[in-house]
Short mmCIF file of C-alpha atoms and ligand atoms in Angstrom, two decimals:
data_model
loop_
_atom_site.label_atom_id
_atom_site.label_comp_id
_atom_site.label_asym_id
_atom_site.label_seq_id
_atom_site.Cartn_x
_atom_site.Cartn_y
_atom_site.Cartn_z
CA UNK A 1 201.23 163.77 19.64
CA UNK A 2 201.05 160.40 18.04
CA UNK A 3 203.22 159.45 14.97
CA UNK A 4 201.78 155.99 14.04
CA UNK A 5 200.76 154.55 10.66
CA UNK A 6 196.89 154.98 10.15
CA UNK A 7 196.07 151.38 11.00
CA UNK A 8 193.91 150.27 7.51
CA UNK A 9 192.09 147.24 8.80
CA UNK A 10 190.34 149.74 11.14
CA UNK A 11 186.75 148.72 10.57
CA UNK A 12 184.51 150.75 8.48
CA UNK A 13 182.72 151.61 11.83
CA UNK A 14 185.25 154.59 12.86
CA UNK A 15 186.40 158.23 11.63
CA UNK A 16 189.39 156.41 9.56
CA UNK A 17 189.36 159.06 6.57
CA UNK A 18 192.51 157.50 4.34
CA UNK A 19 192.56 161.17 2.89
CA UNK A 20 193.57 162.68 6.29
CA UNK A 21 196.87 163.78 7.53
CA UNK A 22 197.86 162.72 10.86
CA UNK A 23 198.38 165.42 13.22
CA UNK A 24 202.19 164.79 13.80
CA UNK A 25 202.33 165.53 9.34
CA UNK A 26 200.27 167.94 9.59
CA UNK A 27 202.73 169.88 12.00
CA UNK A 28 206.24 168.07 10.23
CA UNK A 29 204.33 169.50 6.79
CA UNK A 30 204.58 173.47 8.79
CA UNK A 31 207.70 172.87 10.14
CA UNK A 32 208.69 171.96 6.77
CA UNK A 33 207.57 175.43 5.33
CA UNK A 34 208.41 178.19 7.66
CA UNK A 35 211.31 179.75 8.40
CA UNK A 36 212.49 182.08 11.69
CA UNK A 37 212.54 185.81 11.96
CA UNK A 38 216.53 187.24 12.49
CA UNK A 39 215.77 190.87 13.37
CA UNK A 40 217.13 191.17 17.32
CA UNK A 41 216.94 194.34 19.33
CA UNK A 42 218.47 195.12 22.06
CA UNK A 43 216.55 195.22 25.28
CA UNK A 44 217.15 196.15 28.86
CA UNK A 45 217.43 192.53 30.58
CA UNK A 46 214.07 193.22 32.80
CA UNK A 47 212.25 193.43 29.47
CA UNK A 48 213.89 190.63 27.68
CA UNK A 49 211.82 188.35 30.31
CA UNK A 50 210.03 185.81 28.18
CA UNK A 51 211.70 186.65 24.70
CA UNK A 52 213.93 184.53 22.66
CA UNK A 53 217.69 185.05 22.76
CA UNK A 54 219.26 185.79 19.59
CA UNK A 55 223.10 185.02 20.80
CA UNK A 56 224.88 182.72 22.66
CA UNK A 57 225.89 184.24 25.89
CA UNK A 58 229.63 183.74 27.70
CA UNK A 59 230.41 185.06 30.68
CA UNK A 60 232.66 187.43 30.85
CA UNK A 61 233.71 187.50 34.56
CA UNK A 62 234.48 184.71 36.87
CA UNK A 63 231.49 184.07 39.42
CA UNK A 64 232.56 184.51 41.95
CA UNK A 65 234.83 187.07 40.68
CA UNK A 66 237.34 186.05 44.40
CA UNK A 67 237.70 183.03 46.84
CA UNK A 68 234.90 184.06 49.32
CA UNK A 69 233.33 182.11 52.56
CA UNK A 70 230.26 180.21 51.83
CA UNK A 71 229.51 180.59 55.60
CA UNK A 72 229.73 182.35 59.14
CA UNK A 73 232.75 181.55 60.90
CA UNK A 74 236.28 182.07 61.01
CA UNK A 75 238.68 181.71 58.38
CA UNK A 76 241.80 180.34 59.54
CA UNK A 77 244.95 178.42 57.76
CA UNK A 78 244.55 174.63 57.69
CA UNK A 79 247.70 174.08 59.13
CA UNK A 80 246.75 175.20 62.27
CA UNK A 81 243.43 172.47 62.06
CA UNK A 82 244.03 170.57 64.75
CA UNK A 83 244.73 166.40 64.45
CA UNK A 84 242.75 165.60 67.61
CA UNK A 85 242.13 167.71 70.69
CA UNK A 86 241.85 171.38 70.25
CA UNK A 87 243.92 174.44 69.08
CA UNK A 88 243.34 178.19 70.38
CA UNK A 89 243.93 180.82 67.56
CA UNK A 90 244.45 184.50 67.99
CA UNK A 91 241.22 186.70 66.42
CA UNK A 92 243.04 189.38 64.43
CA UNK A 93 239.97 191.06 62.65
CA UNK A 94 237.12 190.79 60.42
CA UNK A 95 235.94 190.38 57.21
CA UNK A 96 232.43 190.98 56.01
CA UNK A 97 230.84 191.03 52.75
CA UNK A 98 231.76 193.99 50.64
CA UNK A 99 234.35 195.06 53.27
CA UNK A 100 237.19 192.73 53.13
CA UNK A 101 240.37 192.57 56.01
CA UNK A 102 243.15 193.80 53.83
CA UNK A 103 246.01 192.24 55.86
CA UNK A 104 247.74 188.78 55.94
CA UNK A 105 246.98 185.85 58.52
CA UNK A 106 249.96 184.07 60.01
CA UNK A 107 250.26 180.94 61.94
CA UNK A 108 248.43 180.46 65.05
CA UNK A 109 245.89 183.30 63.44
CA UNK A 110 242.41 184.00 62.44
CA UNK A 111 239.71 186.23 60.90
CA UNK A 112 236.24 186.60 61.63
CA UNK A 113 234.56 186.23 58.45
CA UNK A 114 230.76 186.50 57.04
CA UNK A 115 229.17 184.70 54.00
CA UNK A 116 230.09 186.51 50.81
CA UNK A 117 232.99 188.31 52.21
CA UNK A 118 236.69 187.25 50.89
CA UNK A 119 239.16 185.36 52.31
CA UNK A 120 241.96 187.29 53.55
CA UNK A 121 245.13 185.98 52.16
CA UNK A 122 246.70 183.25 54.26
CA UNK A 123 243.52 181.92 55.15
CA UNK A 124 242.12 178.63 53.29
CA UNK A 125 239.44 177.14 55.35
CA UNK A 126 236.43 178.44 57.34
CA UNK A 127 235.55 176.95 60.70
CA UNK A 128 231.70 177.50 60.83
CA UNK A 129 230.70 179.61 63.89
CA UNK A 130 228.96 176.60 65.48
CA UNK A 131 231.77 174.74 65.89
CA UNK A 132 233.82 177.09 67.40
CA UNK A 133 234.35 178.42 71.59
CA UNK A 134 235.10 182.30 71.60
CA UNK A 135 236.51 183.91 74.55
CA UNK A 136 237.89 187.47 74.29
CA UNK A 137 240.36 187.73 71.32
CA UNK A 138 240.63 184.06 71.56
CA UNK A 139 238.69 181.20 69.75
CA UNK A 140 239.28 177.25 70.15
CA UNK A 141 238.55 174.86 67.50
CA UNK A 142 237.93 170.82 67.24
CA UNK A 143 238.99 168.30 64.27
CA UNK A 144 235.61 168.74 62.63
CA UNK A 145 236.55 171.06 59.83
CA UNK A 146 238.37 169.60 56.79
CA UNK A 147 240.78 171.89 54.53
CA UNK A 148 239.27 173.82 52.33
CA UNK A 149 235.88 173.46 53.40
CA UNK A 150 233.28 175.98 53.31
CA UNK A 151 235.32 178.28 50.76
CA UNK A 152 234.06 179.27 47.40
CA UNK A 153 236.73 179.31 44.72
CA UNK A 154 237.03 182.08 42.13
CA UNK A 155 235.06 181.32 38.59
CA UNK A 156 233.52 177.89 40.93
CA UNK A 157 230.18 178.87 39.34
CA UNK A 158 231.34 179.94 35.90
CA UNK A 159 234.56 181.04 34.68
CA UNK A 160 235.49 183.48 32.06
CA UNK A 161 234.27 181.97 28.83
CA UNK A 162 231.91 179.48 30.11
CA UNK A 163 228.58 179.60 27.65
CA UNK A 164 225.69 180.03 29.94
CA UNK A 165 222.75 180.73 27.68
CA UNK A 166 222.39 179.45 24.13
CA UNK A 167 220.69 181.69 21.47
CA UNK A 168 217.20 180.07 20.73
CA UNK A 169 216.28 180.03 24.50
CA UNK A 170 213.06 181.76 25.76
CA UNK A 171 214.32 183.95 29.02
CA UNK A 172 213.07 182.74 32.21
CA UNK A 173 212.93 184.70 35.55
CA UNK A 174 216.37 182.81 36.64
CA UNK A 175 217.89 183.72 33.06
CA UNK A 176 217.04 187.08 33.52
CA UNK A 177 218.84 186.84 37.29
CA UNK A 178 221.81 184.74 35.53
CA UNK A 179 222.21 188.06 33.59
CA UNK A 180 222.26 190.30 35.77
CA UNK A 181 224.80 188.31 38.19
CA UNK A 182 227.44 188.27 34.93
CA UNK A 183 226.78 192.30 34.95
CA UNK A 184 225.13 192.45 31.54
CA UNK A 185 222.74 195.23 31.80
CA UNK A 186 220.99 194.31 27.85
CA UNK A 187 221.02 191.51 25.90
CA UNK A 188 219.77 191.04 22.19
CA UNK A 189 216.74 188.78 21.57
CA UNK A 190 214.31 188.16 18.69
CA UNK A 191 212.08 191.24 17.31
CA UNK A 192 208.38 190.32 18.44
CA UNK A 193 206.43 188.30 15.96
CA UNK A 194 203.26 190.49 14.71
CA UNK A 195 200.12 188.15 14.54
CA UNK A 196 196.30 189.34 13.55
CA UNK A 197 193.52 187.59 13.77
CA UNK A 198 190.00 187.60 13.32
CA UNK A 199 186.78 185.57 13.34
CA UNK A 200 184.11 185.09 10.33
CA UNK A 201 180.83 184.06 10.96
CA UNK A 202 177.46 186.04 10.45
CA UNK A 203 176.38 184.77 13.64
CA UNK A 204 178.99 186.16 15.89
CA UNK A 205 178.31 189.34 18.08
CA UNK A 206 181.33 190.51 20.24
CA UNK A 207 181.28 191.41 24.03
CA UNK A 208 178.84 194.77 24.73
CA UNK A 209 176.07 194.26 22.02
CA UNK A 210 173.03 192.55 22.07
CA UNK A 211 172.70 189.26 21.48
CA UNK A 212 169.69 189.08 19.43
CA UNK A 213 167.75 185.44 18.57
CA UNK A 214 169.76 183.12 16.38
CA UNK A 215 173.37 185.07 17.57
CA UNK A 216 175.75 183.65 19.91
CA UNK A 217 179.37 185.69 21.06
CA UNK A 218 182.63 185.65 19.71
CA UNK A 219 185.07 183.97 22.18
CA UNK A 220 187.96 182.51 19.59
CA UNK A 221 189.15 186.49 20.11
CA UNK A 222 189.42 186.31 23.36
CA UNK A 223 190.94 182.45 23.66
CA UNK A 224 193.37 183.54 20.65
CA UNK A 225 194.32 187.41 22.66
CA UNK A 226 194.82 184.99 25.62
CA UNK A 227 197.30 182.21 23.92
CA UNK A 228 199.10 184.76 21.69
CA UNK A 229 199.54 187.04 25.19
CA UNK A 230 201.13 184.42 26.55
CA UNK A 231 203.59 184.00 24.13
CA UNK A 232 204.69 188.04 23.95
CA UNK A 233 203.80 188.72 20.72
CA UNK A 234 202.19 191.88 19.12
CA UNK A 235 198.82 191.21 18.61
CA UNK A 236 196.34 193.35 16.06
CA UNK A 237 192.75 191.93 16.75
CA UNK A 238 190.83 192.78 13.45
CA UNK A 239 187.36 191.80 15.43
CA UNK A 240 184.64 190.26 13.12
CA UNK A 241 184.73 189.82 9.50
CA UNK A 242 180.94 188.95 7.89
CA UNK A 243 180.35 186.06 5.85
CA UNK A 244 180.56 187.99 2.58
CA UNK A 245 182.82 187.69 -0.34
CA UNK A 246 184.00 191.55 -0.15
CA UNK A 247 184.27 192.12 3.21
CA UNK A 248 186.74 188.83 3.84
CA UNK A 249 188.28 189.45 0.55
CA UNK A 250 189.43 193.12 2.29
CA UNK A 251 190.39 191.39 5.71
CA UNK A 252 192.52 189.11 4.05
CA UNK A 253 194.04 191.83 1.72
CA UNK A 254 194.80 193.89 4.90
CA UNK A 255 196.83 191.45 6.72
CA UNK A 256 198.59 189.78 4.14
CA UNK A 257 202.06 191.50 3.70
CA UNK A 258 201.46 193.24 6.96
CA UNK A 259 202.24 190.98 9.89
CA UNK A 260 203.70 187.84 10.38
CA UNK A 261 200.96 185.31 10.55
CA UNK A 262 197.35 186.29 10.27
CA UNK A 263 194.84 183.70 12.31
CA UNK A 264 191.35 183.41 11.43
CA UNK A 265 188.55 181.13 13.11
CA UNK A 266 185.58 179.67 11.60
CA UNK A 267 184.48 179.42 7.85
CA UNK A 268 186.42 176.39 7.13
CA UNK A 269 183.97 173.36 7.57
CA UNK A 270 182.34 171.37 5.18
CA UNK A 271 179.38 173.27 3.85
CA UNK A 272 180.64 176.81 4.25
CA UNK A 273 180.39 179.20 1.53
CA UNK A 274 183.33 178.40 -0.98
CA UNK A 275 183.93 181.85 -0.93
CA UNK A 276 186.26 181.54 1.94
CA UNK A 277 188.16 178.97 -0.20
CA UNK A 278 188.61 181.02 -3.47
CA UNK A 279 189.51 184.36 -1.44
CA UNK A 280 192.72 182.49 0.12
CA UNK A 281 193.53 180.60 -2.89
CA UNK A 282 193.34 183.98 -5.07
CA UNK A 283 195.67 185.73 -2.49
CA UNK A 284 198.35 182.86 -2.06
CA UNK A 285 199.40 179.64 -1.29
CA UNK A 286 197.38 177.45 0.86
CA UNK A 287 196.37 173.95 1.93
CA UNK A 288 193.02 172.59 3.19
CA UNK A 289 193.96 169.84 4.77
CA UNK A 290 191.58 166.98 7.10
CA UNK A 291 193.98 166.00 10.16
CA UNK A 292 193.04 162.85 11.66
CA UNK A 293 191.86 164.27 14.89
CA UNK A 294 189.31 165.22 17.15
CA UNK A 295 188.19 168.28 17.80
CA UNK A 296 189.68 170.38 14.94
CA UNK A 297 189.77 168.08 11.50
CA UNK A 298 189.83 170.63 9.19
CA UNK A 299 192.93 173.10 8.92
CA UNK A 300 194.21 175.36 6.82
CA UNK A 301 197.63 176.77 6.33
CA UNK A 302 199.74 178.19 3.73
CA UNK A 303 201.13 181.70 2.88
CA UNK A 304 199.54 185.04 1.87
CA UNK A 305 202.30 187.17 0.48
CA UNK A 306 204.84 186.74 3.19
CA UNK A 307 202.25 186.47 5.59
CA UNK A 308 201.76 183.07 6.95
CA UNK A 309 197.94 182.11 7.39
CA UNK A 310 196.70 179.21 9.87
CA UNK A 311 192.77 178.76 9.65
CA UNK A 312 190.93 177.52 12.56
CA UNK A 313 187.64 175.73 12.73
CA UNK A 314 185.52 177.58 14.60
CA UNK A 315 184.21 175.65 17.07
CA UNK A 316 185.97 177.43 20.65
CA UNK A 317 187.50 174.50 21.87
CA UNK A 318 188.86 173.45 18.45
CA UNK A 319 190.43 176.46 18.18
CA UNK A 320 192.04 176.21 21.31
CA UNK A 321 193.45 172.67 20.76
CA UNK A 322 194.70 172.98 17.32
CA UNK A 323 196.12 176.03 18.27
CA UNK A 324 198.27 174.85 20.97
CA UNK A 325 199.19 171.72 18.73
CA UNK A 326 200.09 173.54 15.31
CA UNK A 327 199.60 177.42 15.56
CA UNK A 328 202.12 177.79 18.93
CA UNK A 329 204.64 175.39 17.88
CA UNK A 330 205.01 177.38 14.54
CA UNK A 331 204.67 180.58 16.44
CA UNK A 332 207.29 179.53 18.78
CA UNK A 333 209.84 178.23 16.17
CA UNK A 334 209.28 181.43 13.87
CA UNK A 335 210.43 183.38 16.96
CA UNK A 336 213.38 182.03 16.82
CA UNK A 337 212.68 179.11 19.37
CA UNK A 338 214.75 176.58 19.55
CA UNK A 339 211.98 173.70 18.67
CA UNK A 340 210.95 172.20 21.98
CA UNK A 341 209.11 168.85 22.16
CA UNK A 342 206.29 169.15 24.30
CA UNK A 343 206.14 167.60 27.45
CA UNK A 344 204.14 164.27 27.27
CA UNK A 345 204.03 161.84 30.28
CA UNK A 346 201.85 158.92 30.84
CA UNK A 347 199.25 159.05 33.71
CA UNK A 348 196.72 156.46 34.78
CA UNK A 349 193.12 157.78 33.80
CA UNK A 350 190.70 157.39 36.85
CA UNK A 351 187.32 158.24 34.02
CA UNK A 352 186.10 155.97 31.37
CA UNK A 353 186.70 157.50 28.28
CA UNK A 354 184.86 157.02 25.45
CA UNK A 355 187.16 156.65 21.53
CA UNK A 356 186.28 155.34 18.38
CA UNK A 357 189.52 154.56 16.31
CA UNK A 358 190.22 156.55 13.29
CA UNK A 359 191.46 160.15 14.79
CA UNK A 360 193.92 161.14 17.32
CA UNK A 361 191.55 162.78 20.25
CA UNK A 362 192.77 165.50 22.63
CA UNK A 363 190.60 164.98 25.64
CA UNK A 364 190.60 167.48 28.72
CA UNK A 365 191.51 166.60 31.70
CA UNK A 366 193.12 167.65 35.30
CA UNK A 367 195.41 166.32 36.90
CA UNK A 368 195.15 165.26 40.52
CA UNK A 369 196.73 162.83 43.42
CA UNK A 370 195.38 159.70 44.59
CA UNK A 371 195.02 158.65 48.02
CA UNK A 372 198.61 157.22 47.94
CA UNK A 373 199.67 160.57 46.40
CA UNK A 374 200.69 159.13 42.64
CA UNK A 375 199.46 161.72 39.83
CA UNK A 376 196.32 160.64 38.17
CA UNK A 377 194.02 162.19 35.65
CA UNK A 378 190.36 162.64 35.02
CA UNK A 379 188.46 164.31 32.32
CA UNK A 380 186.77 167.25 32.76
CA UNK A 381 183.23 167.14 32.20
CA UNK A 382 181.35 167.02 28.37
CA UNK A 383 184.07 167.05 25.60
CA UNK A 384 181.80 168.41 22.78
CA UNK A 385 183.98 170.84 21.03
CA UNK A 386 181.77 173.49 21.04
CA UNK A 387 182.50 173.35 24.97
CA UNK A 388 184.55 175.71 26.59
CA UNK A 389 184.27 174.93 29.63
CA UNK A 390 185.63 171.46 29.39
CA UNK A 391 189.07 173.89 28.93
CA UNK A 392 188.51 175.66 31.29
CA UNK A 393 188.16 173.14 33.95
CA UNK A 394 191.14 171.80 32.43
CA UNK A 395 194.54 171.79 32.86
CA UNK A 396 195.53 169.24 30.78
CA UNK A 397 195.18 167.33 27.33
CA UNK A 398 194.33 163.30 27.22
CA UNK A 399 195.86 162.29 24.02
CA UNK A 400 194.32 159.38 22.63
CA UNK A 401 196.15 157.72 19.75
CA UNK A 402 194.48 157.11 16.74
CA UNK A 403 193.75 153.57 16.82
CA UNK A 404 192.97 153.71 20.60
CA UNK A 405 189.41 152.72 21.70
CA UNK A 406 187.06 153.19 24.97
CA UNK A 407 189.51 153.47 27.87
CA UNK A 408 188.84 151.82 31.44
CA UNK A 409 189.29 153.56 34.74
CA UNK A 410 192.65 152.21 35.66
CA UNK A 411 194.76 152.28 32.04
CA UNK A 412 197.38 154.81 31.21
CA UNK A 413 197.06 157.61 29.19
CA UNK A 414 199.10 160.56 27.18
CA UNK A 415 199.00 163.65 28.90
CA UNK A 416 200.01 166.99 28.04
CA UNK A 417 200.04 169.36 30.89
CA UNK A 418 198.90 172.77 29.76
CA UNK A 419 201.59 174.95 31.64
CA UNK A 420 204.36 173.31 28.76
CA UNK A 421 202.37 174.91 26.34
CA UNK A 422 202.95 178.61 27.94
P1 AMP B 501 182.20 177.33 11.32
O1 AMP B 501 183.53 176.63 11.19
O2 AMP B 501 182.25 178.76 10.92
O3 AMP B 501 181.12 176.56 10.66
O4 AMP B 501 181.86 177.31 12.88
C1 AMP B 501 181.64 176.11 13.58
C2 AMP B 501 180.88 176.39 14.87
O5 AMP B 501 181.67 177.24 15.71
C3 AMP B 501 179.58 177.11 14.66
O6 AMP B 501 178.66 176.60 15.63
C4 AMP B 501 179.91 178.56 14.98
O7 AMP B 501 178.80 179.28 15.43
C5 AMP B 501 180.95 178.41 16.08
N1 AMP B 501 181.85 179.53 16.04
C6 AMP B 501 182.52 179.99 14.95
N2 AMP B 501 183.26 181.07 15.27
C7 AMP B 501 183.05 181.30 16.59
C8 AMP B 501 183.55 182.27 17.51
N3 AMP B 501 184.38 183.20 17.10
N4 AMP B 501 183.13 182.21 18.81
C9 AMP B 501 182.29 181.23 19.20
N5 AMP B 501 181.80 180.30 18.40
C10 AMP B 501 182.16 180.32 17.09
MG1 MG B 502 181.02 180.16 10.29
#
């Protein structure tokens, strides 16, 4: 996201709207105002996968817990490595993962031994089976093994103590695995954030009914169910609420107080029924504000009871984008996330783009290779924001600051790769 000053000698030809907030405010402004959940539960670790830690985790065994060959070959005393030339040791027995040889090596000895499996006292060094000439109970070996090598220490990974995860961390597959390998069987994370949402519109028929002249479908429900999925919380869909005072006056009276944070799309442009307004200013404390940026200018957010409210314009693709730049950076640091910047790395764009200064535009794009195999991006086809598809041939956002004008094939632009947003 961009955090400049609104440029004011902008000319009058452009969006510039002095009165709007620029999206980085807008999201400083929510940061500012919400605070994260502390219930934890306790979970088995396969179903703490993707949920937010609520402690700092130290190991409490040394991994691994004994010195232990980090190859096939023979473990053998370094004294009997030879300077130059070659030595002939004695084989004495074996020792294989999970089933050790329990008695000493001495001089002029040796131990077959597998990955995994512990050194037998005595031993130091493991001659890897390549480099080494068996013949009946005897084995020969050159100067190419150094002492020490090819043995895992005890607690080389992580010793007793060592912090491994830090509360605040979503669990990945390899945290999960890191888990189990220190023997913790549950681990506490963050209770689930509860989130409703609904869309307003008199227009708006949902999947299964008839689309009659004049109607179109609701797909904010399904693009909302999708993001929130992703991010594992609990998710109440309240479906369609009519564009009439009562009915919305109930939806919002059901939610607020109930769940966490309570989405809605649509109803929140210019010229809709003020209604909407005086509903969520009658049941608590909220903020219209125009972000500098294109799609999604206007915004809502504030607090219904302890419920906290986010409303989204309802154009599909506006919901999408401020969504993944306000509503799932709140989402994620009410979880108890610690707050992660988004990744944001600049690409050379192989379209034209078109940009009038004046608002920060998020742009979809994909990223590709070039013939020399550098990353590029392009956009995806027509941006208008009432156009899904130009999401979902996407995989990424073109962020174009504010003051930024038509860009050439060839310059480099922001992009934010969807799959850091979750
Ligand atoms: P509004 O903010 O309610 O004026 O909506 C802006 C535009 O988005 C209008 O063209 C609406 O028909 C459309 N729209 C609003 N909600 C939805 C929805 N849930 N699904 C698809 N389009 C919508
Ligand atoms: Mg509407």
């Amino acid at each position: 996201m961009q955090n400049k000053t609104i440029n004011k000698d902008i000319s009058c030809m452009d969006d510039f709207d002095p009165e709007s907030l620029l999206p980085d405010e807008a999201l400083a402004k929510i940061f500012e105002s919400i605070s994260a959940i502390t219930e934890t539960e306790s979970l088995p670790i396969r179903d703490a996968l993707n949920r937010v830690l609520a402690t700092d985790i130290n190991s409490e065994i040394n991994v691994p817990s004994g010195r232990n060959s980090a190859m096939d070959g023979y473990a053998i005393n370094a004294k009997d490595l030879p300077k130059d030339g070659v030595t002939t040791l004695s084989l004495i027995g074996s020792s294989f993962a999970g089933r050790p040889f329990n008695k000493s090596l001495n001089t002029g000895e040796c131990v077959r031994i597998m990955t995994g499996a512990i050194m037998p006292s005595g031993s130091d060094t493991v001659v890897i089976q390549e480099n080494v000439n068996v013949s009946g109970d005897q084995i020969s070996i050159g100067n190419d093994t150094k002492p020490g090598d090819n043995v895992r220490q005890a607690g080389e990974d992580l010793a007793i103590g060592d912090l491994v995860l830090e509360k605040g961390m979503r669990l990945t597959p390899a945290d999960i695995g890191l888990l189990a390998s220190l023997g913790f069987a549950n681990v506490d994370v963050i209770r689930r954030l509860k989130v409703a949402f609904f869309s307003t519109g008199d227009e708006l028929r949902s999947v299964g009914e008839v689309l009659e002249d004049g109607m179109i479908y609701d797909s904010n429900r399904y693009t909302l169910y999708g993001m929130l999925s992703r991010l594992g919380v609990d998710i109440t869909d309240m479906g369609v609420v009519k564009d009439d005072r009562q009915l919305m006056d109930e939806a919002f009276k059901e939610a607020a107080g109930h769940v966490d944070v309570l989405i809605t799309s649509g109803g929140v442009s210019v010229g809709e029924a003020d209604y909407v307004k005086e509903t969520l200013i009658k049941h608590g404390n909220v903020n219209f504000w125009k972000v500098a940026m294109k799609p999604g200018r206007p915004l809502t957010f504030g607090k219904l009871n302890s419920t906290y409210f986010f409303g989204l314009p309802g154009n599909p693709v506006s919901v999408m984008v401020t969504f993944y730049q306000f509503v799932q950076p709140a989402l994620r640091m009410l979880s108890g996330e610690k707050k992660t910047n988004p990744v944001i790395v600049k690409v050379p764009c192989i379209s034209k783009l078109k940009k009038r200064p004046g608002r920060v535009e998020y742009q979809r794009g994909v990223l590709e290779q070039d013939t020399a195999g550098r990353m590029v991006v392009r956009k995806t086809g027509a941006q208008g924001s009432g156009i899904l598809r130009s999401m979902a041939d996407a995989d990424c956002f073109i962020i174009l600051p504010i003051d930024s004008e038509d860009i050439s094939p060839g310059d480099l632009v922001d992009v934010q790769p969807f799959n850091g947003l979750i």
